[in-house]
Coordinates of C-alpha atoms and ligand atoms in Angstrom, one line a residue:
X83 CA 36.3 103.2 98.8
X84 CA 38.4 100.4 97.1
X85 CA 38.5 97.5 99.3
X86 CA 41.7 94.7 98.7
X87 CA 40.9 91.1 100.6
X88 CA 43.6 89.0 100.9
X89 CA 42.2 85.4 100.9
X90 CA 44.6 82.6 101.8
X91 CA 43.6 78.7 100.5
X92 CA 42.3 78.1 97.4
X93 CA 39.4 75.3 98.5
X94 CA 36.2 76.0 98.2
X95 CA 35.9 78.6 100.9
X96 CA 38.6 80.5 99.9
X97 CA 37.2 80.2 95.5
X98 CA 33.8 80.8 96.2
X99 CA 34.3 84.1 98.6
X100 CA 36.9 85.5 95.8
X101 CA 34.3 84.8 93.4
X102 CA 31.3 86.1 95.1
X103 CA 32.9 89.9 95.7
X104 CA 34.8 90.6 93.2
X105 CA 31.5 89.9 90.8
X106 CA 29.4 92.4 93.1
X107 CA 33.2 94.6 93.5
X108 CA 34.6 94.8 90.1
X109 CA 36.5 97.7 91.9
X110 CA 38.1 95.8 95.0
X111 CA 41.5 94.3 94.8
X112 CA 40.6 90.3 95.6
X113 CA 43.8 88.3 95.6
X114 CA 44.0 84.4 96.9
X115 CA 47.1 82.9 97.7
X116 CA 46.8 79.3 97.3
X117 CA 50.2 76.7 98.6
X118 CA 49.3 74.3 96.2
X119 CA 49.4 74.0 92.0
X120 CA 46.2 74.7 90.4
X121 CA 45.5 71.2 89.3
X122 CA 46.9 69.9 92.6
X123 CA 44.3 68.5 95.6
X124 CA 44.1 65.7 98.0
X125 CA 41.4 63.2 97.8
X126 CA 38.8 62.1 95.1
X127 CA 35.5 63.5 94.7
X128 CA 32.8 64.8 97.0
X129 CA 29.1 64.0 97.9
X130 CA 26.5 67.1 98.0
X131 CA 22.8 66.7 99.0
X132 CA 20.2 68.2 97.0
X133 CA 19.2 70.5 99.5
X134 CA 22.7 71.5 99.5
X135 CA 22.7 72.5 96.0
X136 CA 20.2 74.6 96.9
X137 CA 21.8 76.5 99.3
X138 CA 24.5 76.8 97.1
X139 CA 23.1 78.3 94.1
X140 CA 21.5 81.4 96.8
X141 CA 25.5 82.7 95.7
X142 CA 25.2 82.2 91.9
X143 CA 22.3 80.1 90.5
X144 CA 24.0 80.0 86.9
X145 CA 27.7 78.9 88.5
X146 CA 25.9 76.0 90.1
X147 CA 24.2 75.0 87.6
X148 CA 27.4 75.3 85.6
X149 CA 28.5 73.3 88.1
X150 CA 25.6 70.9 88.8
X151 CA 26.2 69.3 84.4
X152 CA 29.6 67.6 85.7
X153 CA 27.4 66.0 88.5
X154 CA 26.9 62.4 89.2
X155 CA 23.6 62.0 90.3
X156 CA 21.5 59.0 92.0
X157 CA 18.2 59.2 94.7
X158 CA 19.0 56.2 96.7
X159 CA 21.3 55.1 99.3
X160 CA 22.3 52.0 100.1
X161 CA 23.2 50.7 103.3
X162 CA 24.7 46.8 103.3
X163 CA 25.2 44.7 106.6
X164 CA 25.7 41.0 106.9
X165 CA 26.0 41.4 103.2
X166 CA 21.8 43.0 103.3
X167 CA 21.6 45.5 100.7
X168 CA 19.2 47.9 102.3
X169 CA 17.7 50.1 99.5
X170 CA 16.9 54.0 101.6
X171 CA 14.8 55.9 98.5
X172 CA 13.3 59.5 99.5
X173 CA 17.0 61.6 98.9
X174 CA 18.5 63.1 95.7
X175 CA 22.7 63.2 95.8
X176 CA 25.2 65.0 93.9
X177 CA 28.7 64.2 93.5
X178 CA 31.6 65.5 92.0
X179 CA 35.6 65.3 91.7
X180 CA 36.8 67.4 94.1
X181 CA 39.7 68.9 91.1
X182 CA 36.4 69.7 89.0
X183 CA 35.0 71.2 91.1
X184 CA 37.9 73.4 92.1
X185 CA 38.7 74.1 88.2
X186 CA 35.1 75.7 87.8
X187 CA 35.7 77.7 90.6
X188 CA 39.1 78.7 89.5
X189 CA 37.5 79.6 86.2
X190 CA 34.8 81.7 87.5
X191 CA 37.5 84.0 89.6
X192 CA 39.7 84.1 86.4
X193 CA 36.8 85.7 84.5
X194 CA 35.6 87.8 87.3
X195 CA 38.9 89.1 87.3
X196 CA 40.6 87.7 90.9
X197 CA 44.0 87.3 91.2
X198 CA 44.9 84.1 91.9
X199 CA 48.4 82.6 93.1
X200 CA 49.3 79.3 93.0
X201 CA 52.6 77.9 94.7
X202 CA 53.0 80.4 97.9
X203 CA 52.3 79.4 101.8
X204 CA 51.5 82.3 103.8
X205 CA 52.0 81.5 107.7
X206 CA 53.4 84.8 109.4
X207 CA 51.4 86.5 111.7
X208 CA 52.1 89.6 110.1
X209 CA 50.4 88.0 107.0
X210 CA 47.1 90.6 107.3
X211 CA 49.5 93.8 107.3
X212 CA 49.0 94.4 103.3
X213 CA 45.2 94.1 103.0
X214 CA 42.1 95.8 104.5
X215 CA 40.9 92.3 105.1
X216 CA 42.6 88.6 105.5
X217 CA 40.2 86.0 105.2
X218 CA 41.5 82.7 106.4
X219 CA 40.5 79.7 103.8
X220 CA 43.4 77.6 104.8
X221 CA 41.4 74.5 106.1
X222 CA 41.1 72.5 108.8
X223 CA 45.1 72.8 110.0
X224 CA 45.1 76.7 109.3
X225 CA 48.4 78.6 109.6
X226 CA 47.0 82.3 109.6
X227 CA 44.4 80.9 113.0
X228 CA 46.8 78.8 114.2
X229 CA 49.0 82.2 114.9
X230 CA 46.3 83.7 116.7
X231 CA 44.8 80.4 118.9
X232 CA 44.3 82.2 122.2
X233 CA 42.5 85.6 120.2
X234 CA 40.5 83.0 118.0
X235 CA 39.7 80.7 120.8
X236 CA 40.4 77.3 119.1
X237 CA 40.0 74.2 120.3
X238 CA 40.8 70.6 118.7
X239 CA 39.9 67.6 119.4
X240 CA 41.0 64.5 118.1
X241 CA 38.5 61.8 117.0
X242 CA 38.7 58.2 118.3
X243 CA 38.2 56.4 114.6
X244 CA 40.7 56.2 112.2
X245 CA 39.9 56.4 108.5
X246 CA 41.7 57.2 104.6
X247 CA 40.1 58.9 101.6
X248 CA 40.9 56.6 98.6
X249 CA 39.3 56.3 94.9
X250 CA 38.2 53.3 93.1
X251 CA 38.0 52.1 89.1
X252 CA 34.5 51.1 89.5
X253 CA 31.4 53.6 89.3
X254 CA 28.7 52.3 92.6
X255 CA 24.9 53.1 91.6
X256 CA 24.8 54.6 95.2
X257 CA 26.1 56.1 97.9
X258 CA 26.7 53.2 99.4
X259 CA 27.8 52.2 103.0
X260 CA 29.1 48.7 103.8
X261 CA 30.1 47.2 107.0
X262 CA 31.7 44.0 107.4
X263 CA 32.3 42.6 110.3
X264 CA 35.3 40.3 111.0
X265 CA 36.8 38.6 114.1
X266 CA 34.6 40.9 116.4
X267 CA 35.7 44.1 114.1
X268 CA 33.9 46.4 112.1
X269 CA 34.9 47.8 109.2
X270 CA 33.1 50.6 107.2
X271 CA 33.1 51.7 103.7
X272 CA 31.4 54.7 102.4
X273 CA 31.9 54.5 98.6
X274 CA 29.9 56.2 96.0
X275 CA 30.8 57.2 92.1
X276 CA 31.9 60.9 91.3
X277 CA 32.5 60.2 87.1
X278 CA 31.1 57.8 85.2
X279 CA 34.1 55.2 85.8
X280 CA 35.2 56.4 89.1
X281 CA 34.5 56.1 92.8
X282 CA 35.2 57.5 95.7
X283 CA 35.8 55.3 98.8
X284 CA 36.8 56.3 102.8
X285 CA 37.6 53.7 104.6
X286 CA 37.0 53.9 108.5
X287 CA 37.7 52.0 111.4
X288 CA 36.4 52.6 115.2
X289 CA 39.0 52.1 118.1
X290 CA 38.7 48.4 119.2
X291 CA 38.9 47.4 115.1
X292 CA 42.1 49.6 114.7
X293 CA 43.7 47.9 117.7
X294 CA 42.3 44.2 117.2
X295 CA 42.5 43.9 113.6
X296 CA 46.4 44.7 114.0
X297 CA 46.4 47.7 111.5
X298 CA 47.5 50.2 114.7
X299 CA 50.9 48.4 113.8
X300 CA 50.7 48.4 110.3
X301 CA 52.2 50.0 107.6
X302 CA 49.3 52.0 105.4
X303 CA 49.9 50.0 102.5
X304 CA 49.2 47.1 104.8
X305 CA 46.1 48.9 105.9
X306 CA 45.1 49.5 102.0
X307 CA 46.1 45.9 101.4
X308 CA 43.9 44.9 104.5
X309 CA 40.7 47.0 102.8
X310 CA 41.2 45.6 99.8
X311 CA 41.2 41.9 101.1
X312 CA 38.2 42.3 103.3
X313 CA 36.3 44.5 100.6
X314 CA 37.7 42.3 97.6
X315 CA 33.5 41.6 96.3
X316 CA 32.7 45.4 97.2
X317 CA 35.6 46.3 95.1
X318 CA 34.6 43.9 92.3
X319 CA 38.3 42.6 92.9
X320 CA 39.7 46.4 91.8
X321 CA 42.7 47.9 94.2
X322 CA 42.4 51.0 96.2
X323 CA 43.9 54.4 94.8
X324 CA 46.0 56.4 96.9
X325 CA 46.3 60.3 96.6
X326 CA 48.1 61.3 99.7
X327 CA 45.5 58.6 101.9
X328 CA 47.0 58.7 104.8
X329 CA 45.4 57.1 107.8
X330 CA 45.1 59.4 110.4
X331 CA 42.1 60.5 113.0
X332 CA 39.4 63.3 112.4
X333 CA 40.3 66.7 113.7
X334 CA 37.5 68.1 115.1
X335 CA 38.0 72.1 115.1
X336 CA 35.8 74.7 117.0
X337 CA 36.4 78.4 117.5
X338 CA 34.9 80.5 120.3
X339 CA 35.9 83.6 117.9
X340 CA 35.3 84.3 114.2
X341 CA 37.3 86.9 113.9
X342 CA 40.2 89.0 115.0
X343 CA 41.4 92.1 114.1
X344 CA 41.0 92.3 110.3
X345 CA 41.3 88.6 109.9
X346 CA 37.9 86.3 109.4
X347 CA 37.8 82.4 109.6
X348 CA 35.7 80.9 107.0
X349 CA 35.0 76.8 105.9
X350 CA 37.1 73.8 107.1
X351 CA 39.4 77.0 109.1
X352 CA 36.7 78.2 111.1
X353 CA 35.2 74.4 111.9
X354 CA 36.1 71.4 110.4
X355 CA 32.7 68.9 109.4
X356 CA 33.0 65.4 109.7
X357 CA 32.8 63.6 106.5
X358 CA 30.2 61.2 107.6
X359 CA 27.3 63.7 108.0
X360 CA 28.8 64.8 104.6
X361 CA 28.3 68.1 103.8
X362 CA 31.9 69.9 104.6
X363 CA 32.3 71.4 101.0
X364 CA 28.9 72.8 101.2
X365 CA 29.0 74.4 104.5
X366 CA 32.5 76.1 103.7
X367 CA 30.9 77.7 100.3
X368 CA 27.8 78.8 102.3
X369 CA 30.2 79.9 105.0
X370 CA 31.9 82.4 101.6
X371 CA 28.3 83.0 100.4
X372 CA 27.2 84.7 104.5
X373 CA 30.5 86.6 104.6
X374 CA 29.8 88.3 101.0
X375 CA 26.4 88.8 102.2
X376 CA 27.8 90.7 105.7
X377 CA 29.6 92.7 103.7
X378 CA 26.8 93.5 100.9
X379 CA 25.0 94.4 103.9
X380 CA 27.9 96.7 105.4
X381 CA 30.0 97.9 103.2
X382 CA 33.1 98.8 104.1
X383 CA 32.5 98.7 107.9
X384 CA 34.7 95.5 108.6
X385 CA 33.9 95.1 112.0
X386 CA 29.9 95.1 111.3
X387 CA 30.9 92.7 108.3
X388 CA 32.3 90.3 110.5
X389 CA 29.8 91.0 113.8
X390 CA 27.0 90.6 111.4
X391 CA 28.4 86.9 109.5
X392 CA 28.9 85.4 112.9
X393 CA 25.4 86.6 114.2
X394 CA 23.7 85.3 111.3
X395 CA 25.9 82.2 110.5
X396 CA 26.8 80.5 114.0
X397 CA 23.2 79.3 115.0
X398 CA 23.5 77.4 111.1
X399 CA 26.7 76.0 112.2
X400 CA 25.7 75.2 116.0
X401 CA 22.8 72.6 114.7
X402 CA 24.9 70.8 112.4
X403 CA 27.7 70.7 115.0
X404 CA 25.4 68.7 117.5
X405 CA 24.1 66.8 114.4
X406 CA 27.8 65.9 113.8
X407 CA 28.6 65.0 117.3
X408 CA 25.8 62.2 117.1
X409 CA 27.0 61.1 114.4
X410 CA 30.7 60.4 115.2
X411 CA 29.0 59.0 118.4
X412 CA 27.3 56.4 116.6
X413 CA 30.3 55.5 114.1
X414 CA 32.9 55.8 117.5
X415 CA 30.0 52.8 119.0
X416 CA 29.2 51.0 115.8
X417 CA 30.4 47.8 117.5
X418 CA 27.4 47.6 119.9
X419 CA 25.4 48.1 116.8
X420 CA 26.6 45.1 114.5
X421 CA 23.8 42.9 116.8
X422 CA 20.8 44.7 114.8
X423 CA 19.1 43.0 111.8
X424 CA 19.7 44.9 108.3
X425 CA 17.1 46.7 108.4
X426 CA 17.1 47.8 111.9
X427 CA 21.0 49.1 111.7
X428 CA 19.7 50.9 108.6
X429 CA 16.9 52.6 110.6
X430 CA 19.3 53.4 113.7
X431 CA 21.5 54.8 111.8
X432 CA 19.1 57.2 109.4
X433 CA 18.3 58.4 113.2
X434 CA 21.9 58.8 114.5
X435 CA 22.4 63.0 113.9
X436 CA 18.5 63.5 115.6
X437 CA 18.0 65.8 111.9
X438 CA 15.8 62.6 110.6
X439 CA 12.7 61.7 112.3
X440 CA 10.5 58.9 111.5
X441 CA 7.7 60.9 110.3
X442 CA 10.1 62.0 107.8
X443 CA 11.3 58.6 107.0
X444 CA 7.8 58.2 106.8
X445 CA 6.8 60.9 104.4
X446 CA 10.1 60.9 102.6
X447 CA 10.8 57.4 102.4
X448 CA 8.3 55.2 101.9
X449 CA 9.7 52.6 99.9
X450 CA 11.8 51.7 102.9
X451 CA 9.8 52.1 105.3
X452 CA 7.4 49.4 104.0
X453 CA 10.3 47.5 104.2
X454 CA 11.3 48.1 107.4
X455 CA 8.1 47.3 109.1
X456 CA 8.2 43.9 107.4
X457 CA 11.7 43.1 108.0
X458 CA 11.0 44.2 111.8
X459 CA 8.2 42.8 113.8
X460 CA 9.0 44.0 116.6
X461 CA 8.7 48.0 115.7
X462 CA 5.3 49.0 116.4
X463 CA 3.8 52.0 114.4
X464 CA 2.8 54.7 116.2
Ligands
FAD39 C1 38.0 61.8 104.0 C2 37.2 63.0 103.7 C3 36.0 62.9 103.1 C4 35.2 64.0 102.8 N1 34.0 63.9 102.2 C5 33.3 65.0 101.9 C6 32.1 64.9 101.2 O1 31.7 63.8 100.8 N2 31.3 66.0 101.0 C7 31.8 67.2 101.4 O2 31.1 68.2 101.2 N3 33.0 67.3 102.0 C8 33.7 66.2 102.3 N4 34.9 66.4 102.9 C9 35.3 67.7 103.5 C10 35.7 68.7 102.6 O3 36.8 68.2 101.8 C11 36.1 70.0 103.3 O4 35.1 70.3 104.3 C12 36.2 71.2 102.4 O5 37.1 70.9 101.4 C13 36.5 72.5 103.1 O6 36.8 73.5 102.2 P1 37.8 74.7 102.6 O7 37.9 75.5 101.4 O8 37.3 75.3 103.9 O9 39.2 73.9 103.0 P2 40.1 73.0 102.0 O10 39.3 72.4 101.0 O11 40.9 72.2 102.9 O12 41.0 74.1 101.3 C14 42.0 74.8 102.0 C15 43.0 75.3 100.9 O13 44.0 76.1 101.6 C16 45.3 75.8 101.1 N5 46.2 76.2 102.2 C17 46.3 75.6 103.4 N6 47.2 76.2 104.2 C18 47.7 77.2 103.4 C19 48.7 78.3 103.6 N7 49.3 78.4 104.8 N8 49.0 79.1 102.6 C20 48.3 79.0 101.4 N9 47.4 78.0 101.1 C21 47.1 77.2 102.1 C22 45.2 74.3 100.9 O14 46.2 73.8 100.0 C23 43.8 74.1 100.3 O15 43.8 74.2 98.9 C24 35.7 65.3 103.2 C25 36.9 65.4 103.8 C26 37.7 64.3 104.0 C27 39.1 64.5 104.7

């Protein structure tokens, strides 16, 4: 039986999903419905780990590595406090423009033959009447879950740190992190190059900095202006981009329920992944690359399809949900940490999700780790 999966939000989820079936369902009817233009998206480029990549290319080794030639690529990260570069070797990381990245996809649903719309919001509840299966794409403020909140079990919380994606005319060796503290506030940059000329770079402050640096009252091109001023020899004396950067706080989203009825959550819809462990592009495409595999597995029985992808995908999710929680922990405290040495803030926070031992740091990074134990005398190896 012909199968017709109505996919609303053209991201990443929403591509990758449309992509994925109709290549193994040349038959099915796979139509996404997207609000935006095709070359229209918010933000700059993205940051994928190698391991990452990997995952990735378990959907479609030879889109990836379509994918993985408009790549900027380094194997360090840097991590600067009191003006310390602190060099971390040991990781390989990928980055890409976000709109790149989204063309490729758009490209491989074209040829596969997906039906793509541009231009049309979708938001009534009645939205999965004129498809076997709705599968919600739609990010991190989704309409089509938002309909159902009670059925899907959704909760949202809202993040004490305030932060703004912006881009930058200047291409960083690194993924770079620099925290610079001023007047008992800390301010954080996490900036690394997506092309060969540009950058991206979030800007982030916790809760005390936001209220006693003055820019809870400010305008946000006083807060850009305020970036720019304290980050003026980070930025190499360059101004901040804008693209819709907005300052605003994380939404944190969780749902008790995957799915309801004939509608699935998948990607930034089904939980949102906080930038600073990084990897919310890649776990909304793995999140499209388990829900093809449910229903390679299933067929046409929807309700094992979807039983099956939250079985086999929640656990996945679970771990890197505590590993994000310590995270936004440690960037919601950073103040108590601006006491430590260079290298010691560098070591606390490689430790902050509880996903990086030392024995890894150990194994992984050694370079560093010499460092480290010269830099800190107090640290005693085990
Ligand atoms: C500041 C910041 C930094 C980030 N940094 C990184 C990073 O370095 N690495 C990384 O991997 N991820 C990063 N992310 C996260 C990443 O952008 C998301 O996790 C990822 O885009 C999720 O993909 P998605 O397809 O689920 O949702 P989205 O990319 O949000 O796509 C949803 C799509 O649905 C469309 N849509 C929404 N509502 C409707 C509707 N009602 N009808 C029709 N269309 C609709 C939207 O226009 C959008 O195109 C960052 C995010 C932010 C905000």
């Amino acid at each position: 039986m012909a199968m017709h999966f109505k996919i609303v939000g053209g991201g990443p989820a929403g591509l990758y999903f449309a992509y994925l079936m109709k290549r193994s369902h040349p038959d099915y009817v796979i139509r996404v419905v997207e609000q935006n233009a095709a070359n229209a998206t918010y933000g700059f480029g993205v940051v994928l780990s190698e391991r990452a990549l990997t995952f990735l290319a378990e959907g479609d080794p030879a889109a990836i590595a379509r994918l993985s030639r408009r790549m900027e690529t380094w194997n360090v990260q840097h991590i600067v406090h009191r003006g310390v570069r602190v060099v971390v070797d040991g990781s390989s990381y990928f980055a890409i423009e976000r709109l790149a990245l989204l063309e490729e996809l758009q490209t491989r649903c074209r040829e596969a033959g997906v039906e793509v719309e541009f231009g049309r919001r979708i938001e009534s509840r009645a939205s999965g009447q004129d498809c076997d299966v709705l599968v919600a794409a739609d990010g991190a403020n989704s309409a089509i879950r938002d309909c159902h909140p009670a059925a899907f079990d959704t909760r949202i919380v809202e993040l004490e740190n305030h932060f703004a994606w912006y881009g930058v005319d200047k291409p960083y060796d690194a993924h770079t992190l620099t925290f610079v503290q001023r007047n008992r506030c800390t301010f954080c940059a996490h900036h690394y190059r997506y092309t060969p000329l540009m950058s991206t770079f979030v800007a982030e402050v916790d809760a005390p900095t936001w209220q006693g640096s003055g820019m809870s009252s400010m305008t946000d091109d006083g807060r850009k202006q305020l970036f720019e001023d304290i980050y003026r020899d980070t930025l190499g004396g360059n101004k901040l981009i804008s693209n819709r950067s907005i300052w605003c706080r994380w939404r944190l989203v969780t749902n008790g329920k995957w799915h309801y009825r004939n509608r699935v959550l998948i990607g930034d819809a089904q939980r949102s992944a906080h930038p600073s462990i990084g990897s919310g592009t890649r776990l909304a495409m793995e999140d499209s690359i388990a829900l093809w595999r449910a229903f390679e597995a299933e067929g046409t029985d929807i309700g094992a399809a979807f039983e099956r992808y939250e079985r086999e995908r929640r656990p996945i999710r679970d771990k890197l949900s505590t590993a994000a929680e310590r995270s936004i922990a440690w960037y919601e405290n950073v103040g108590s940490k601006v006491a430590l040495s260079p290298y010691e803030f560098a070591y606390d926070y490689l430790l902050r999700t509880g996903l990086m031992t030392r024995e890894r740091l150990e194994r992984d990074s050694p370079r560093f780790m010499e460092r480290y134990r010269e830099n800190v005398n107090s640290v005693k190896t085990p």
